[in-house]
Coordinates of C-alpha atoms in Angstrom, one line a residue:
M1 CA 38.4 -3.0 33.9
R2 CA 34.9 -4.4 34.8
V3 CA 34.0 -8.0 34.2
L4 CA 30.8 -9.9 34.7
I5 CA 30.8 -13.6 35.2
S6 CA 27.4 -15.2 34.2
A7 CA 27.3 -18.5 36.1
D8 CA 25.1 -21.2 34.8
M9 CA 25.4 -24.8 36.0
E10 CA 24.7 -27.4 33.3
G11 CA 28.2 -26.9 31.8
V12 CA 30.2 -27.4 35.0
T13 CA 32.5 -30.4 35.0
G14 CA 31.0 -33.5 36.4
V15 CA 27.4 -32.5 35.7
S16 CA 25.7 -35.1 33.6
G17 CA 22.0 -35.2 34.5
V18 CA 19.1 -33.2 35.8
A19 CA 19.5 -34.4 39.4
D20 CA 23.0 -32.8 39.4
V21 CA 21.6 -29.3 39.1
R22 CA 18.2 -29.5 40.8
P23 CA 17.9 -28.1 44.3
G24 CA 17.0 -30.7 46.8
E25 CA 18.6 -33.6 45.0
P26 CA 21.4 -35.5 46.8
E27 CA 24.1 -34.6 44.2
Y28 CA 23.1 -30.9 44.0
L29 CA 25.4 -29.8 46.8
L30 CA 28.4 -31.5 45.3
H31 CA 27.9 -29.6 42.0
R32 CA 27.2 -26.3 43.8
K33 CA 30.6 -26.6 45.3
Q34 CA 32.2 -27.2 41.8
L35 CA 30.2 -24.3 40.3
T36 CA 31.6 -22.1 43.1
A37 CA 35.1 -23.4 42.5
E38 CA 34.9 -22.7 38.7
V39 CA 33.6 -19.2 39.4
N40 CA 36.5 -18.6 41.8
A41 CA 38.9 -19.8 39.1
A42 CA 37.5 -17.3 36.7
V43 CA 37.7 -14.5 39.3
R44 CA 41.4 -15.4 39.9
G45 CA 42.0 -15.3 36.2
V46 CA 40.5 -11.8 35.8
L47 CA 42.5 -10.4 38.7
A48 CA 45.7 -12.0 37.6
R49 CA 45.5 -10.0 34.4
H50 CA 43.9 -6.9 35.8
P51 CA 44.6 -6.7 39.6
G52 CA 42.4 -3.6 40.1
A53 CA 39.4 -5.0 38.1
G54 CA 35.9 -5.0 39.4
V55 CA 34.3 -8.5 39.2
T56 CA 30.6 -9.2 39.5
V57 CA 29.1 -12.7 39.4
A58 CA 25.6 -13.0 38.1
E59 CA 23.9 -16.2 39.2
A60 CA 22.4 -17.6 36.0
H61 CA 20.9 -21.0 36.8
A62 CA 17.3 -21.9 37.7
A63 CA 16.2 -19.4 40.4
F64 CA 19.6 -17.8 40.5
R65 CA 20.5 -19.1 43.9
N66 CA 23.2 -21.8 43.6
L67 CA 26.6 -20.5 44.6
L68 CA 27.9 -21.3 48.1
L69 CA 28.5 -17.7 49.2
P70 CA 30.9 -18.4 52.1
E71 CA 33.2 -20.1 49.6
L72 CA 33.0 -17.4 46.9
D73 CA 36.1 -15.3 46.4
Q74 CA 35.6 -12.3 48.6
R75 CA 37.0 -9.9 45.9
A76 CA 33.8 -10.5 43.8
R77 CA 30.3 -9.1 44.2
V78 CA 27.4 -11.4 43.5
L79 CA 23.9 -10.9 42.1
R80 CA 21.3 -13.4 43.3
G81 CA 17.6 -14.0 42.9
G82 CA 15.0 -12.9 40.3
P83 CA 13.2 -12.0 38.2
R84 CA 15.5 -9.2 37.3
R85 CA 16.4 -7.0 34.4
H86 CA 18.5 -8.7 31.8
G87 CA 18.1 -12.1 33.5
M88 CA 21.3 -14.1 33.1
L89 CA 23.2 -10.9 32.4
A90 CA 22.0 -8.8 35.3
G91 CA 24.6 -6.3 36.1
L92 CA 25.4 -5.1 32.6
D93 CA 23.3 -2.0 33.0
G94 CA 26.1 -0.3 34.9
G95 CA 28.5 -1.2 32.1
A96 CA 31.2 -3.8 31.8
D97 CA 34.2 -4.4 29.5
A98 CA 33.8 -8.1 29.2
V99 CA 31.5 -11.0 30.2
I100 CA 32.4 -14.6 30.8
F101 CA 29.8 -17.3 30.2
L102 CA 30.7 -20.0 32.8
G103 CA 29.0 -23.4 33.0
Y104 CA 27.0 -22.9 29.8
H105 CA 25.3 -25.5 27.7
A106 CA 24.2 -26.1 24.1
K107 CA 20.9 -24.9 22.7
A108 CA 17.7 -26.9 22.6
G109 CA 17.7 -29.7 20.1
T110 CA 21.5 -30.2 20.0
A111 CA 22.0 -33.9 19.5
G112 CA 24.2 -35.5 22.1
A113 CA 24.8 -32.4 24.2
V114 CA 24.6 -32.5 28.0
L115 CA 21.3 -31.1 29.3
A116 CA 20.8 -29.0 26.1
H117 CA 18.0 -26.5 26.3
T118 CA 17.1 -22.8 25.7
V119 CA 16.0 -20.8 28.7
S120 CA 13.4 -23.4 29.7
G121 CA 13.7 -27.0 28.6
A122 CA 10.1 -27.7 29.6
V123 CA 8.7 -24.9 27.4
I124 CA 11.0 -23.7 24.5
A125 CA 12.0 -25.8 21.5
D126 CA 13.7 -23.0 19.5
V127 CA 14.2 -19.2 19.4
R128 CA 14.9 -17.3 16.2
C129 CA 15.8 -13.6 15.9
Q130 CA 15.6 -12.4 12.3
G131 CA 15.4 -16.1 11.3
V132 CA 18.6 -17.0 13.1
S133 CA 18.3 -19.8 15.6
L134 CA 19.9 -19.0 19.0
G135 CA 20.5 -20.7 22.3
E136 CA 21.4 -19.1 25.5
I137 CA 25.0 -18.5 24.3
G138 CA 23.8 -16.6 21.2
L139 CA 20.9 -14.8 23.0
N140 CA 23.2 -13.6 25.8
A141 CA 26.1 -12.7 23.5
A142 CA 23.7 -10.5 21.4
L143 CA 22.4 -8.8 24.5
A144 CA 26.0 -8.2 25.8
A145 CA 26.9 -6.7 22.4
H146 CA 23.8 -4.5 22.4
L147 CA 24.9 -3.2 25.9
G148 CA 28.5 -2.6 24.7
T149 CA 30.1 -5.6 26.4
A150 CA 32.3 -8.2 24.8
P151 CA 31.5 -11.9 25.5
V152 CA 35.0 -13.2 25.7
L153 CA 34.9 -16.8 27.2
V154 CA 32.5 -19.7 27.3
T155 CA 33.0 -22.8 29.4
G156 CA 31.0 -26.0 29.1
D157 CA 31.0 -29.3 27.2
D158 CA 32.6 -29.7 23.8
L159 CA 29.3 -29.1 21.9
A160 CA 28.6 -25.9 23.8
A161 CA 32.1 -24.8 23.0
E162 CA 31.5 -25.6 19.3
E163 CA 28.3 -23.7 19.3
A164 CA 30.0 -20.7 20.9
R165 CA 32.8 -20.6 18.3
R166 CA 30.2 -20.8 15.5
T167 CA 27.9 -18.2 17.0
V168 CA 30.4 -15.8 18.4
P169 CA 33.5 -15.8 16.2
G170 CA 36.7 -15.0 18.1
V171 CA 35.3 -16.1 21.5
H172 CA 37.6 -18.2 23.6
T173 CA 36.3 -21.5 25.0
V174 CA 37.2 -24.1 27.7
E175 CA 35.9 -27.6 27.3
V176 CA 35.6 -29.1 30.8
K177 CA 33.9 -32.2 29.6
R178 CA 33.0 -34.2 26.5
A179 CA 29.3 -34.8 25.8
L180 CA 28.4 -38.5 25.5
G181 CA 24.6 -37.8 25.5
A182 CA 21.9 -35.8 27.0
S183 CA 22.7 -37.3 30.4
A184 CA 26.2 -38.5 30.1
A185 CA 29.6 -36.9 30.0
D186 CA 33.3 -37.6 30.1
S187 CA 34.5 -34.9 32.5
L188 CA 37.8 -33.5 33.6
H189 CA 38.9 -33.8 37.2
P190 CA 37.3 -30.8 39.1
A191 CA 40.7 -29.3 40.0
L192 CA 42.0 -29.5 36.4
A193 CA 38.8 -27.8 35.1
C194 CA 39.5 -24.9 37.4
E195 CA 43.1 -24.7 36.4
L196 CA 42.1 -24.5 32.7
I197 CA 39.5 -21.9 33.3
E198 CA 41.8 -19.7 35.4
A199 CA 44.6 -20.0 32.7
A200 CA 42.2 -19.1 29.8
V201 CA 40.7 -15.9 31.2
P202 CA 43.7 -13.5 30.7
A203 CA 44.1 -14.3 27.0
A204 CA 40.3 -14.1 26.5
L205 CA 40.3 -10.6 28.1
D206 CA 43.2 -9.5 25.9
A207 CA 41.3 -10.6 22.8
R208 CA 38.0 -8.9 23.6
D209 CA 38.3 -6.5 20.7
R210 CA 38.4 -9.3 18.2
V211 CA 35.2 -11.0 19.3
L212 CA 32.3 -10.8 16.8
P213 CA 29.0 -11.5 18.6
P214 CA 25.7 -11.5 16.8
R215 CA 24.1 -8.1 16.7
F216 CA 20.5 -7.1 16.1
D217 CA 20.1 -3.4 15.6
G218 CA 16.6 -1.8 15.2
P219 CA 13.4 -3.8 15.2
V220 CA 13.7 -7.6 15.6
E221 CA 11.4 -10.3 14.3
L222 CA 11.2 -12.8 17.0
E223 CA 9.8 -16.4 16.7
V224 CA 9.6 -18.9 19.5
D225 CA 8.7 -22.5 19.1
V226 CA 7.1 -24.1 22.2
H227 CA 6.4 -27.7 22.9
R228 CA 2.6 -27.7 23.1
P229 CA -0.2 -25.6 21.6
A230 CA -1.6 -24.8 25.0
M231 CA 1.7 -23.0 25.8
A232 CA 1.4 -21.0 22.7
E233 CA -2.1 -20.0 23.7
R234 CA -0.8 -18.6 27.0
V235 CA 1.8 -16.5 25.2
L236 CA -0.8 -15.1 22.7
L237 CA -2.3 -13.3 25.7
V238 CA 0.7 -10.9 25.3
P239 CA -0.4 -7.9 23.2
G240 CA 1.3 -7.9 19.8
T241 CA 2.1 -11.6 19.6
E242 CA 0.6 -13.7 16.9
R243 CA 0.5 -17.4 16.0
A244 CA 2.8 -18.5 13.2
G245 CA 2.0 -22.2 13.5
G246 CA 0.5 -24.6 16.0
T247 CA 3.4 -24.2 18.4
T248 CA 5.1 -21.1 17.1
V249 CA 4.6 -17.6 18.3
R250 CA 5.8 -14.5 16.5
Y251 CA 6.5 -11.1 18.0
P252 CA 7.7 -7.9 16.2
A253 CA 10.0 -6.5 18.9
P254 CA 11.0 -2.8 18.6
D255 CA 14.6 -3.7 19.7
Y256 CA 16.7 -6.6 20.8
P257 CA 16.4 -6.1 24.6
T258 CA 12.6 -6.3 24.2
A259 CA 12.9 -9.5 22.2
Y260 CA 15.2 -10.9 24.9
R261 CA 12.6 -10.1 27.6
L262 CA 9.8 -11.6 25.6
V263 CA 11.7 -14.9 25.4
E264 CA 11.9 -14.9 29.2
L265 CA 8.2 -14.2 29.4
V266 CA 7.4 -17.1 27.1
A267 CA 9.3 -19.4 29.5
V268 CA 7.2 -18.1 32.4
L269 CA 3.8 -18.2 30.7
G270 CA 4.5 -21.6 29.1
L271 CA 5.2 -23.2 32.4
A272 CA 1.7 -22.2 33.5
A273 CA 0.3 -24.5 30.8
S274 CA 2.6 -27.4 31.4

């Protein structure tokens, strides 16, 4: 059994605003500690069900450098830094049986969700594959499925959990907080959040064959809405892209992994125009 834990940060219990997840801010260290604790809870859950499992943690927030490594469970390996192949799901190239999305958040435009965004809140307003709107939960679930890995568990606020169940039927969820707004949350005690995550992992792994993630086989028509026309103009420098509106760029990707990489590139190019 091989399990990847993709560790984002906005969906960690207690996180309720940008300053909580931004390096250099006073509250960041506190929430780094909780992120590490929730990751450790997931590691314990995996190894309780499959003692011989290989567990890899892929840092998946901001510059992919957030976990407190001395406090990380020593039985797990960790992937840090970027850019890197498959972004938030780096590590799936070697194969895995299941992936856990820990500390995830709802997609851009989700009313009332804590820190909702898709890849880059400063750049991207929406992403559509074959006309289907997807946030990071859907985009990463589809990539995992393409690579033969089942996304089995999503942790975050209640609206992220609702999105996960809608987008990935059969996935298990843990709600560590209730969203009260873009920068407000009713959170569980940190220790209780960890207990719930650890307890949820074994059943989620057992049910991996019943998960139905979105799949995009063959060519994929990708559309990305950005916030400003100048951002779209930057993206149009990529060969094959075309404008589908003032702030919408279309790209006919030959396959889903290429579409996924293009979304990451849109985020990078768009920031140059912000």
